[in-house]
Each structure stands twice: as C-alpha cells, then as structure tokens.
Amino acid sequence: MGRQIEEQIAGRFPVGQRLRVLDAGTGDGVQALRLARAGHHVTALEQDPGALEGVRASLAAEPDGIRERVRLVEGDGRDTGAHFLPGSFDVVLCHGLLSGARDPDAHLAGLARVLAPGGLLSLVVRNTGAAAMRPGLAGDWHGVLAAFEAPEGERGARSGLDALTASLAGIGAPLQEWYGVGVFTDASDGAAPQVPAQGGADTARRRELLLSAEERAGRTDPYRTVAGLLHLCGVRGG
C-alpha cells in the first residue's frame, strides 16, 4: 500500500509539498514513519496505549528531524473533534480501523471533519464481498461454508465496497480510486501482503516479482475484486 499512497499523493499535491498527515489507528506506526521519513508532518492517532509505546520506541531510533515530524495522540477516529480543528490535515489514513469498528460511520464522519478541502482520505478494509476466498485458498472448506452462511451483519456489510463508496460520497469525499490488496498472498487489516520467504540466492528477486504481481493484480479487474483487503481513496470536495 505504500506505493499506492505515494502514487495518490504525487497525483494530487505539488512535488515537494510537506503535507499534514493523520494516521488514524496507526498500530505499529510503519506507515506513519514512512511518511515522516519522506518529509511530511504526521500525527499518529491510536487508542491502544501499548501500541503507542511501541511506536514511541521505534521513533527513539530515528534521527531528530524525523522524530520532530511525528506527534503521538491517544484516541480514535470518533474523537477527532477533541484533538483537532476542522480541516487540519491534507491526508488522512485509516488502514484497518473500520473493519473492527462498531460504528464505522461515526469514525468516517470524524475523519472527514478534519480533512481539508482537496485532501486525500485513504481507507483499508476487509473485502467482505470475497470472504470465502481466503479459507478456500487455504483448503479450509468449513471456513468457506461459514463465510457463505454468515448473517449479513457478521460479514460486516458496512465495510463492503458498495457501502463504503456510498459512505464516502455521503461525507463529501467521493471515491476516486480503489485497489485490491493481497490477491495472491495473505493480508491482514491495514498491513501489506505477507510475502512468503524463499530460500536460495534468488530470494530478493522472487519477492520483488511477487510484489509486482500483487501490485498489478490489485489494479486489475476481476483480480482486485477477490483480494483479502480493499484500499479505497476518496478526495474531499470544496
């Protein structure tokens, strides 16, 4: 997803602009650190104090200039009004937070509130429309049948592509582009595809080929429709 974020940023902001970024549900802070190293000012929002401590420990190993560009805040997407002014961020990331949220619409509304006009909203959610694919690829036929038989609420209907497209339009940040993440490999919420290690001297080359295949499939129908995760990018109007 790092390449996709870079592509969207490059396509919407002047080259070299130092952006104000909110990483909601930052988790281990990998994406936040990546953007800070690129020169952007990043606020990492996380409700788990233990996760924030982990990010703080990672930051301690970074140069002063990068540490100064990262701010850590305890909270979640619904709390943005308590921490930030409207329109405070040029880019808002929400990678994995919505899939487990009890009220995803409240999170989306909170994130939209702090997104500046013309700003980029990046969401990563489970692909509930292809819930049977992951267990099927693993040969877990009980899991396949359970995915088909699960009630609509348990499948997380609000994180489906159609529902989120409607939600993005409703908060004034209509969908501009979407990708599949983890077409050929396993993917967990908000994380990059887990590429299996290969032995031998060609390990790096094999990994690069697999990542390139993932990148291509994640942009191409019908392959992206069966990915483990969906990556949606909306742009705030006005």
Coordinates of N, CA and C in Angstrom, one line a residue:
M1 N 0.8 -1.2 0.0 CA 0.0 0.0 0.0 C 0.8 1.3 0.0
G2 N 2.1 1.1 0.4 CA 2.9 2.3 0.4 C 3.1 2.9 -1.0
R3 N 3.2 2.1 -2.0 CA 3.3 2.6 -3.4 C 2.0 3.3 -3.8
Q4 N 0.9 2.7 -3.4 CA -0.4 3.3 -3.8 C -0.6 4.7 -3.1
I5 N -0.2 4.8 -1.9 CA -0.3 6.1 -1.2 C 0.6 7.1 -1.8
E6 N 1.8 6.7 -2.1 CA 2.8 7.6 -2.8 C 2.2 8.1 -4.2
E7 N 1.6 7.2 -4.9 CA 1.0 7.5 -6.2 C -0.1 8.5 -6.0
Q8 N -1.0 8.3 -5.1 CA -2.1 9.2 -4.9 C -1.6 10.6 -4.4
I9 N -0.6 10.6 -3.5 CA -0.1 11.9 -3.1 C 0.6 12.6 -4.2
A10 N 1.4 11.9 -5.0 CA 2.0 12.6 -6.2 C 1.1 13.1 -7.2
G11 N -0.1 12.5 -7.3 CA -1.1 12.9 -8.3 C -2.0 14.0 -7.8
R12 N -1.9 14.4 -6.5 CA -2.8 15.4 -6.0 C -2.2 16.6 -5.3
F13 N -0.9 16.5 -5.1 CA -0.2 17.6 -4.4 C 1.1 18.0 -5.1
P14 N 1.5 19.2 -5.0 CA 2.7 19.7 -5.7 C 3.9 18.9 -5.2
V15 N 4.8 18.6 -6.1 CA 6.1 17.9 -5.7 C 6.8 18.7 -4.6
G16 N 7.2 18.0 -3.6 CA 7.9 18.6 -2.5 C 7.1 19.2 -1.4
Q17 N 5.8 19.3 -1.6 CA 4.9 19.9 -0.5 C 5.0 19.0 0.7
R18 N 5.2 19.6 1.9 CA 5.2 18.9 3.1 C 3.8 18.9 3.7
L19 N 3.2 17.7 3.7 CA 1.8 17.5 4.0 C 1.6 17.3 5.5
R20 N 0.4 17.6 5.9 CA -0.1 17.3 7.2 C -0.9 16.0 7.2
V21 N -0.4 15.0 7.8 CA -1.0 13.6 7.7 C -1.5 13.2 9.0
L22 N -2.7 12.6 9.0 CA -3.3 11.9 10.2 C -3.3 10.4 9.9
D23 N -2.7 9.6 10.7 CA -2.7 8.2 10.6 C -3.6 7.6 11.7
A24 N -4.9 7.4 11.4 CA -5.8 7.0 12.4 C -5.8 5.5 12.6
G25 N -5.5 5.0 13.8 CA -5.3 3.6 14.1 C -4.0 3.2 13.6
T26 N -2.9 3.9 14.0 CA -1.6 3.8 13.5 C -1.0 2.4 13.7
G27 N -1.4 1.7 14.7 CA -0.9 0.4 15.0 C 0.6 0.4 15.3
D28 N 1.4 -0.3 14.5 CA 2.8 -0.3 14.8 C 3.6 0.9 14.2
G29 N 2.8 1.8 13.6 CA 3.4 3.1 13.1 C 4.3 3.0 11.9
V30 N 4.2 1.9 11.2 CA 5.1 1.7 10.0 C 4.8 2.7 8.9
Q31 N 3.5 2.9 8.6 CA 3.1 3.9 7.6 C 3.4 5.3 8.0
A32 N 3.2 5.6 9.3 CA 3.5 6.9 9.8 C 4.9 7.3 9.7
L33 N 5.8 6.3 10.0 CA 7.2 6.5 10.0 C 7.7 6.7 8.5
R34 N 7.1 5.9 7.6 CA 7.4 6.0 6.2 C 7.1 7.4 5.7
L35 N 6.0 8.0 6.0 CA 5.6 9.3 5.5 C 6.5 10.4 6.2
A36 N 6.8 10.2 7.5 CA 7.7 11.2 8.2 C 9.1 11.2 7.6
R37 N 9.6 10.0 7.2 CA 10.9 9.9 6.5 C 10.8 10.6 5.2
A38 N 9.7 10.7 4.5 CA 9.5 11.4 3.3 C 9.4 12.9 3.4
G39 N 9.4 13.4 4.7 CA 9.4 14.8 4.9 C 8.0 15.4 5.4
H40 N 7.0 14.5 5.6 CA 5.7 15.0 5.9 C 5.6 15.1 7.5
H41 N 4.6 15.9 7.9 CA 4.3 16.0 9.4 C 3.1 15.1 9.7
V42 N 3.4 14.1 10.5 CA 2.4 13.0 10.8 C 2.0 13.0 12.2
T43 N 0.6 12.9 12.4 CA 0.0 12.7 13.7 C -0.5 11.3 13.7
A44 N 0.1 10.5 14.6 CA -0.3 9.1 14.8 C -1.4 9.0 15.9
L45 N -2.6 8.6 15.5 CA -3.7 8.5 16.4 C -4.0 7.0 16.7
E46 N -4.0 6.7 18.0 CA -4.1 5.2 18.3 C -4.7 5.1 19.7
Q47 N -5.7 4.3 19.8 CA -6.4 4.1 21.1 C -5.8 3.1 22.1
D48 N -4.8 2.3 21.6 CA -4.2 1.3 22.4 C -2.9 1.9 22.9
P49 N -2.8 2.2 24.3 CA -1.6 2.8 24.8 C -0.3 1.9 24.6
G50 N -0.5 0.6 24.6 CA 0.6 -0.3 24.3 C 1.2 -0.1 22.9
A51 N 0.3 0.0 22.0 CA 0.7 0.3 20.6 C 1.5 1.6 20.5
L52 N 1.0 2.6 21.1 CA 1.7 3.9 21.1 C 3.0 3.8 21.7
E53 N 3.2 3.0 22.8 CA 4.5 2.8 23.3 C 5.5 2.2 22.4
G54 N 4.9 1.2 21.6 CA 5.8 0.6 20.5 C 6.2 1.6 19.5
V55 N 5.3 2.5 19.1 CA 5.7 3.5 18.1 C 6.7 4.5 18.7
R56 N 6.5 4.8 19.9 CA 7.5 5.7 20.6 C 8.9 5.1 20.6
A57 N 8.9 3.8 20.9 CA 10.2 3.1 20.9 C 10.8 3.1 19.5
S58 N 10.0 2.9 18.5 CA 10.5 2.9 17.1 C 11.1 4.3 16.8
L59 N 10.3 5.3 17.2 CA 10.8 6.7 17.0 C 12.1 7.0 17.6
A60 N 12.3 6.4 18.8 CA 13.6 6.7 19.5 C 14.8 6.4 18.7
A61 N 14.7 5.5 17.8 CA 15.8 5.0 16.9 C 16.0 5.9 15.7
E62 N 15.1 6.9 15.5 CA 15.1 7.7 14.3 C 15.9 9.0 14.5
P63 N 16.4 9.6 13.5 CA 17.1 10.9 13.6 C 16.2 12.0 14.2
D64 N 16.8 13.0 14.8 CA 16.0 14.1 15.4 C 14.9 14.7 14.4
G65 N 15.3 14.9 13.2 CA 14.5 15.5 12.2 C 13.2 14.8 12.0
I66 N 13.3 13.4 12.0 CA 12.1 12.6 11.8 C 11.3 12.5 13.0
R67 N 11.9 12.4 14.2 CA 11.1 12.4 15.4 C 10.3 13.7 15.6
E68 N 10.9 14.8 15.2 CA 10.2 16.1 15.3 C 9.0 16.2 14.4
R69 N 8.9 15.4 13.4 CA 7.8 15.4 12.5 C 6.6 14.5 12.8
V70 N 6.8 13.7 13.9 CA 5.7 12.8 14.3 C 5.2 13.1 15.7
R71 N 3.9 13.3 15.8 CA 3.1 13.5 17.0 C 2.3 12.3 17.3
L72 N 2.3 11.9 18.6 CA 1.5 10.7 19.0 C 0.3 11.2 19.8
V73 N -0.9 10.7 19.5 CA -2.1 11.1 20.2 C -2.9 9.8 20.5
E74 N -3.3 9.7 21.8 CA -4.2 8.6 22.2 C -5.6 8.9 21.9
G75 N -6.3 8.1 21.1 CA -7.7 8.3 20.8 C -8.1 7.5 19.5
D76 N -9.3 7.7 19.0 CA -9.7 7.0 17.8 C -10.4 8.0 16.9
G77 N -10.9 7.4 15.8 CA -11.5 8.3 14.7 C -12.7 9.1 15.2
R78 N -13.4 8.6 16.2 CA -14.6 9.3 16.6 C -14.2 10.5 17.5
D79 N -12.9 10.6 18.0 CA -12.5 11.6 18.9 C -11.8 12.8 18.3
T80 N -11.9 12.9 16.9 CA -11.1 13.9 16.3 C -11.5 15.3 16.7
G81 N -12.8 15.6 17.1 CA -13.2 16.9 17.5 C -12.5 17.3 18.8
A82 N -12.1 16.4 19.6 CA -11.5 16.7 20.9 C -10.0 17.0 20.7
H83 N -9.4 16.7 19.6 CA -8.0 16.9 19.4 C -7.6 17.8 18.3
F84 N -8.4 18.0 17.3 CA -8.0 18.7 16.1 C -9.1 19.6 15.6
L85 N -8.7 20.7 15.0 CA -9.6 21.6 14.3 C -10.1 21.1 13.0
P86 N -11.2 21.5 12.5 CA -11.7 21.1 11.2 C -10.7 21.5 10.1
G87 N -10.5 20.6 9.2 CA -9.6 20.8 8.0 C -8.1 20.8 8.4
S88 N -7.8 20.1 9.5 CA -6.4 20.2 10.0 C -5.4 19.4 9.1
F89 N -5.9 18.4 8.3 CA -5.0 17.5 7.6 C -5.2 17.5 6.1
D90 N -4.1 17.3 5.4 CA -4.2 17.2 3.9 C -4.4 15.7 3.5
V91 N -3.9 14.8 4.4 CA -4.1 13.4 4.1 C -4.5 12.7 5.4
V92 N -5.5 11.9 5.3 CA -6.0 11.1 6.4 C -5.9 9.6 6.1
L93 N -5.2 8.8 6.8 CA -5.1 7.4 6.6 C -6.0 6.7 7.7
C94 N -6.7 5.7 7.2 CA -7.5 4.8 8.2 C -7.4 3.4 7.7
H95 N -6.3 2.7 8.0 CA -5.9 1.4 7.5 C -6.2 0.3 8.5
G96 N -7.4 -0.3 8.4 CA -7.7 -1.4 9.3 C -8.6 -1.1 10.4
L97 N -8.8 0.2 10.7 CA -9.6 0.6 11.8 C -11.1 0.3 11.6
L98 N -11.6 0.6 10.4 CA -13.1 0.5 10.2 C -13.6 -1.0 10.3
S99 N -12.8 -1.9 9.9 CA -13.3 -3.3 9.8 C -13.7 -3.8 11.2
G100 N -13.0 -3.4 12.3 CA -13.4 -3.9 13.6 C -14.2 -2.9 14.4
A101 N -14.6 -1.7 13.8 CA -15.3 -0.7 14.5 C -16.8 -1.0 14.6
R102 N -17.4 -0.7 15.8 CA -18.8 -1.0 16.0 C -19.6 0.0 15.2
D103 N -19.1 1.2 15.1 CA -19.8 2.3 14.4 C -18.9 2.9 13.3
P104 N -18.7 2.2 12.2 CA -17.8 2.8 11.2 C -18.2 4.1 10.6
D105 N -19.5 4.4 10.6 CA -19.9 5.7 10.0 C -19.5 6.8 10.9
A106 N -19.5 6.6 12.3 CA -19.1 7.6 13.2 C -17.6 7.9 13.0
H107 N -16.8 6.9 12.8 CA -15.4 7.0 12.5 C -15.1 7.8 11.2
L108 N -15.9 7.4 10.2 CA -15.7 8.1 8.9 C -16.1 9.6 9.0
A109 N -17.1 9.9 9.7 CA -17.6 11.3 9.9 C -16.5 12.1 10.7
G110 N -15.9 11.5 11.7 CA -14.9 12.1 12.5 C -13.6 12.4 11.6
L111 N -13.3 11.5 10.8 CA -12.1 11.6 9.9 C -12.4 12.7 8.9
A112 N -13.6 12.7 8.3 CA -13.9 13.7 7.3 C -13.9 15.1 7.8
R113 N -14.2 15.2 9.1 CA -14.3 16.5 9.7 C -12.9 17.2 9.7
V114 N -11.8 16.5 9.8 CA -10.5 17.1 9.9 C -9.8 17.1 8.6
L115 N -10.4 16.6 7.5 CA -9.8 16.6 6.2 C -10.0 17.9 5.5
A116 N -8.9 18.5 5.1 CA -9.0 19.8 4.4 C -9.6 19.6 3.0
P117 N -10.2 20.7 2.4 CA -10.7 20.6 1.1 C -9.6 20.2 0.1
G118 N -10.0 19.3 -0.8 CA -9.0 18.7 -1.7 C -8.1 17.7 -1.1
G119 N -8.3 17.3 0.2 CA -7.5 16.4 0.9 C -7.8 14.9 0.5
L120 N -6.9 14.0 0.8 CA -7.0 12.6 0.4 C -7.3 11.8 1.6
L121 N -8.4 11.0 1.5 CA -8.8 10.0 2.6 C -8.5 8.6 2.1
S122 N -7.6 7.9 2.8 CA -7.2 6.6 2.4 C -7.7 5.5 3.4
L123 N -8.6 4.6 2.9 CA -9.2 3.6 3.8 C -8.7 2.2 3.3
V124 N -8.4 1.3 4.3 CA -8.2 -0.1 4.0 C -9.1 -0.9 4.9
V125 N -9.9 -1.8 4.3 CA -10.9 -2.6 5.0 C -10.8 -4.0 4.5
R126 N -11.4 -4.9 5.3 CA -11.5 -6.3 4.8 C -12.5 -6.3 3.6
N127 N -12.2 -7.2 2.6 CA -13.0 -7.4 1.5 C -14.1 -8.4 1.8
T128 N -15.2 -7.9 2.4 CA -16.3 -8.8 2.8 C -17.0 -9.4 1.7
G129 N -16.9 -8.8 0.5 CA -17.5 -9.4 -0.7 C -16.9 -10.6 -1.2
A130 N -15.7 -10.9 -0.7 CA -14.9 -12.2 -1.1 C -14.5 -12.9 0.1
A131 N -15.3 -13.0 1.2 CA -14.9 -13.5 2.4 C -14.6 -15.0 2.3
A132 N -15.1 -15.7 1.4 CA -14.9 -17.2 1.2 C -13.6 -17.5 0.5
M133 N -12.9 -16.5 -0.1 CA -11.7 -16.8 -0.9 C -10.6 -17.2 0.0
R134 N -10.3 -16.5 1.1 CA -9.1 -16.8 1.9 C -9.2 -18.2 2.4
P135 N -10.3 -18.6 3.1 CA -10.3 -20.0 3.6 C -10.3 -21.0 2.4
G136 N -10.9 -20.6 1.3 CA -10.9 -21.5 0.1 C -9.5 -21.8 -0.4
L137 N -8.6 -20.8 -0.5 CA -7.3 -20.9 -0.9 C -6.4 -21.7 0.0
A138 N -6.8 -21.7 1.3 CA -6.1 -22.5 2.3 C -6.7 -23.9 2.5
G139 N -7.7 -24.2 1.7 CA -8.3 -25.6 1.8 C -9.2 -25.7 3.0
D140 N -9.6 -24.6 3.6 CA -10.5 -24.7 4.8 C -11.9 -24.6 4.3
W141 N -12.5 -25.8 4.0 CA -13.8 -25.8 3.4 C -14.9 -25.5 4.4
H142 N -14.7 -25.8 5.7 CA -15.6 -25.4 6.7 C -15.7 -23.9 6.8
G143 N -14.5 -23.2 6.7 CA -14.4 -21.8 6.7 C -15.2 -21.2 5.5
V144 N -15.0 -21.8 4.3 CA -15.7 -21.3 3.2 C -17.2 -21.3 3.4
L145 N -17.7 -22.5 3.8 CA -19.2 -22.6 4.1 C -19.7 -21.6 5.1
A146 N -18.8 -21.4 6.2 CA -19.2 -20.5 7.2 C -19.3 -19.1 6.7
A147 N -18.4 -18.7 5.8 CA -18.4 -17.4 5.2 C -19.7 -17.2 4.4
F148 N -20.1 -18.2 3.6 CA -21.3 -18.1 2.8 C -22.6 -18.0 3.7
E149 N -22.5 -18.7 4.8 CA -23.7 -18.8 5.7 C -23.8 -17.7 6.7
A150 N -22.8 -16.9 6.9 CA -22.8 -15.9 8.0 C -23.9 -14.9 7.7
P151 N -24.6 -14.5 8.8 CA -25.6 -13.4 8.6 C -24.9 -12.1 8.0
E152 N -25.7 -11.3 7.4 CA -25.1 -10.1 6.7 C -24.4 -9.2 7.7
G153 N -24.9 -9.1 8.9 CA -24.2 -8.3 9.9 C -22.9 -8.8 10.3
E154 N -22.7 -10.1 10.4 CA -21.5 -10.7 10.8 C -20.4 -10.6 9.7
R155 N -20.9 -10.4 8.4 CA -20.0 -10.3 7.3 C -19.5 -8.8 7.3
G156 N -20.1 -7.9 8.0 CA -19.6 -6.6 8.1 C -20.0 -5.8 6.8
A157 N -21.3 -5.7 6.6 CA -21.8 -5.1 5.3 C -21.4 -3.7 5.1
R158 N -21.2 -3.0 6.2 CA -20.8 -1.6 6.1 C -19.4 -1.4 5.6
S159 N -18.6 -2.5 5.6 CA -17.2 -2.3 5.0 C -17.1 -3.0 3.6
G160 N -18.3 -3.2 3.0 CA -18.2 -3.7 1.6 C -18.0 -2.5 0.7
L161 N -17.5 -2.8 -0.5 CA -17.1 -1.8 -1.5 C -18.3 -0.9 -1.8
D162 N -19.5 -1.4 -2.1 CA -20.6 -0.5 -2.5 C -21.0 0.4 -1.3
A163 N -21.1 -0.2 -0.1 CA -21.5 0.6 1.1 C -20.5 1.7 1.4
L164 N -19.2 1.4 1.3 CA -18.2 2.4 1.6 C -18.2 3.5 0.5
T165 N -18.4 3.1 -0.8 CA -18.5 4.1 -1.8 C -19.6 5.1 -1.5
A166 N -20.7 4.5 -1.1 CA -21.8 5.4 -0.7 C -21.5 6.3 0.5
S167 N -20.8 5.7 1.5 CA -20.4 6.4 2.7 C -19.4 7.6 2.4
L168 N -18.5 7.3 1.5 CA -17.5 8.3 1.1 C -18.2 9.5 0.4
A169 N -19.2 9.2 -0.5 CA -20.0 10.2 -1.1 C -20.7 11.0 -0.1
G170 N -21.3 10.3 0.9 CA -22.1 11.0 2.0 C -21.3 11.9 2.8
I171 N -20.0 11.7 3.0 CA -19.2 12.6 3.8 C -18.4 13.6 3.0
G172 N -18.7 13.7 1.7 CA -18.1 14.7 0.8 C -16.7 14.4 0.4
A173 N -16.4 13.1 0.4 CA -15.0 12.7 -0.1 C -15.2 11.5 -1.0
P174 N -15.8 11.7 -2.2 CA -16.2 10.6 -3.1 C -15.0 9.8 -3.5
L175 N -15.3 8.5 -3.8 CA -14.3 7.6 -4.2 C -13.6 8.0 -5.5
Q176 N -12.3 8.0 -5.5 CA -11.5 8.4 -6.7 C -10.8 7.2 -7.4
E177 N -10.4 6.3 -6.5 CA -9.6 5.1 -7.0 C -9.7 4.0 -5.9
W178 N -9.7 2.7 -6.3 CA -9.6 1.7 -5.3 C -8.7 0.6 -5.9
Y179 N -8.2 -0.2 -4.9 CA -7.2 -1.3 -5.2 C -7.6 -2.5 -4.4
G180 N -7.1 -3.7 -4.9 CA -7.2 -4.9 -4.1 C -5.8 -5.1 -3.4
V181 N -5.8 -5.5 -2.2 CA -4.5 -5.8 -1.5 C -4.5 -7.2 -1.0
G182 N -3.5 -8.0 -1.4 CA -3.5 -9.4 -1.0 C -4.3 -10.3 -1.9
V183 N -4.1 -10.2 -3.3 CA -4.8 -11.0 -4.2 C -4.2 -12.4 -4.2
F184 N -2.9 -12.5 -4.2 CA -2.2 -13.8 -4.3 C -1.6 -14.2 -2.9
T185 N -1.5 -13.3 -2.0 CA -0.9 -13.6 -0.7 C -1.8 -13.2 0.4
D186 N -1.5 -13.7 1.6 CA -2.3 -13.3 2.8 C -2.1 -11.9 3.1
A187 N -3.2 -11.2 3.6 CA -3.1 -9.9 4.0 C -4.0 -9.7 5.3
S188 N -3.5 -8.9 6.2 CA -4.3 -8.6 7.4 C -4.7 -7.2 7.4
D189 N -5.6 -6.8 8.3 CA -6.1 -5.4 8.2 C -5.0 -4.4 8.3
G190 N -4.9 -3.5 7.4 CA -4.0 -2.4 7.4 C -2.6 -2.8 7.1
A191 N -2.3 -4.0 6.9 CA -0.9 -4.5 6.7 C -0.7 -4.8 5.2
A192 N 0.6 -4.8 4.8 CA 1.0 -5.2 3.5 C 0.8 -6.7 3.3
P193 N 0.7 -7.2 2.1 CA 0.6 -8.6 1.9 C 1.8 -9.3 2.5
Q194 N 1.5 -10.5 3.2 CA 2.6 -11.2 3.8 C 3.2 -12.1 2.7
V195 N 4.4 -11.8 2.3 CA 5.1 -12.5 1.2 C 5.9 -13.6 1.8
P196 N 5.6 -14.9 1.4 CA 6.4 -16.0 1.9 C 7.8 -15.9 1.6
A197 N 8.7 -16.3 2.6 CA 10.1 -16.3 2.4 C 10.5 -17.4 1.4
Q198 N 11.5 -17.2 0.6 CA 12.0 -18.2 -0.3 C 13.5 -18.4 0.0
G199 N 13.9 -19.7 -0.1 CA 15.3 -19.9 0.2 C 16.2 -19.7 -1.1
G200 N 17.5 -19.7 -0.9 CA 18.4 -19.5 -2.0 C 18.8 -18.1 -2.4
A201 N 19.7 -18.0 -3.3 CA 20.2 -16.7 -3.7 C 19.2 -15.8 -4.4
D202 N 18.1 -16.3 -4.9 CA 17.2 -15.5 -5.7 C 16.0 -15.0 -4.8
T203 N 16.2 -15.1 -3.5 CA 15.1 -14.7 -2.6 C 14.5 -13.3 -2.9
A204 N 15.4 -12.3 -3.0 CA 15.0 -10.9 -3.2 C 14.3 -10.8 -4.5
R205 N 14.8 -11.4 -5.6 CA 14.2 -11.3 -6.9 C 12.8 -11.9 -6.9
R206 N 12.6 -13.1 -6.2 CA 11.3 -13.8 -6.2 C 10.3 -12.9 -5.4
R207 N 10.8 -12.3 -4.3 CA 9.9 -11.4 -3.6 C 9.5 -10.2 -4.4
E208 N 10.4 -9.6 -5.1 CA 10.1 -8.5 -5.9 C 9.1 -8.8 -7.0
L209 N 9.3 -10.0 -7.6 CA 8.3 -10.4 -8.7 C 6.9 -10.6 -8.1
L210 N 6.9 -11.2 -6.9 CA 5.6 -11.4 -6.3 C 4.9 -10.1 -5.9
L211 N 5.7 -9.2 -5.4 CA 5.1 -7.9 -5.1 C 4.6 -7.1 -6.3
S212 N 5.4 -7.3 -7.4 CA 5.0 -6.7 -8.7 C 3.7 -7.3 -9.2
A213 N 3.6 -8.6 -9.0 CA 2.4 -9.3 -9.5 C 1.2 -8.8 -8.6
E214 N 1.4 -8.7 -7.3 CA 0.3 -8.2 -6.4 C -0.1 -6.8 -6.8
E215 N 0.9 -5.9 -7.1 CA 0.6 -4.6 -7.5 C -0.2 -4.5 -8.7
R216 N 0.1 -5.3 -9.7 CA -0.6 -5.3 -11.0 C -2.0 -5.9 -10.8
A217 N -2.1 -7.0 -10.1 CA -3.4 -7.6 -9.9 C -4.4 -6.7 -9.1
G218 N -3.8 -6.0 -8.1 CA -4.5 -5.1 -7.3 C -5.2 -3.9 -8.0
R219 N -4.8 -3.7 -9.3 CA -5.3 -2.6 -10.1 C -6.2 -3.1 -11.2
T220 N -6.3 -4.4 -11.3 CA -6.9 -5.0 -12.5 C -8.1 -5.8 -12.1
D221 N -9.3 -5.6 -12.8 CA -10.4 -6.5 -12.7 C -10.2 -7.7 -13.5
P222 N -10.7 -8.9 -13.1 CA -11.5 -9.1 -11.9 C -10.7 -9.4 -10.7
Y223 N -9.4 -9.4 -10.8 CA -8.5 -9.9 -9.8 C -8.6 -9.1 -8.5
R224 N -8.7 -7.8 -8.6 CA -8.8 -7.0 -7.4 C -10.1 -7.2 -6.6
T225 N -11.1 -7.7 -7.2 CA -12.4 -8.0 -6.5 C -12.3 -9.1 -5.5
V226 N -11.3 -10.0 -5.6 CA -11.2 -11.1 -4.7 C -10.0 -11.0 -3.8
A227 N -9.4 -9.8 -3.7 CA -8.3 -9.6 -2.7 C -8.8 -9.7 -1.3
G228 N -7.9 -9.9 -0.4 CA -8.2 -10.0 1.0 C -8.6 -8.7 1.6
L229 N -8.0 -7.6 1.1 CA -8.4 -6.3 1.6 C -8.7 -5.4 0.4
L230 N -9.4 -4.3 0.7 CA -9.7 -3.3 -0.3 C -9.1 -2.0 0.2
H231 N -8.4 -1.2 -0.7 CA -7.8 0.1 -0.4 C -8.6 1.1 -1.2
L232 N -9.3 2.0 -0.6 CA -10.2 3.0 -1.2 C -9.6 4.4 -1.0
C233 N -9.6 5.2 -2.0 CA -9.1 6.6 -1.9 C -10.2 7.5 -2.3
G234 N -10.5 8.4 -1.4 CA -11.5 9.4 -1.6 C -10.9 10.8 -1.5
V235 N -11.5 11.8 -2.2 CA -10.9 13.2 -2.2 C -12.0 14.1 -1.7
R236 N -11.7 14.9 -0.7 CA -12.7 15.9 -0.1 C -13.0 17.0 -1.1
G237 N -14.3 17.2 -1.3 CA -14.7 18.3 -2.3 C -14.5 19.7 -1.6
G238 N -14.6 20.7 -2.4 CA -14.5 22.1 -2.0 C -13.2 22.7 -2.1

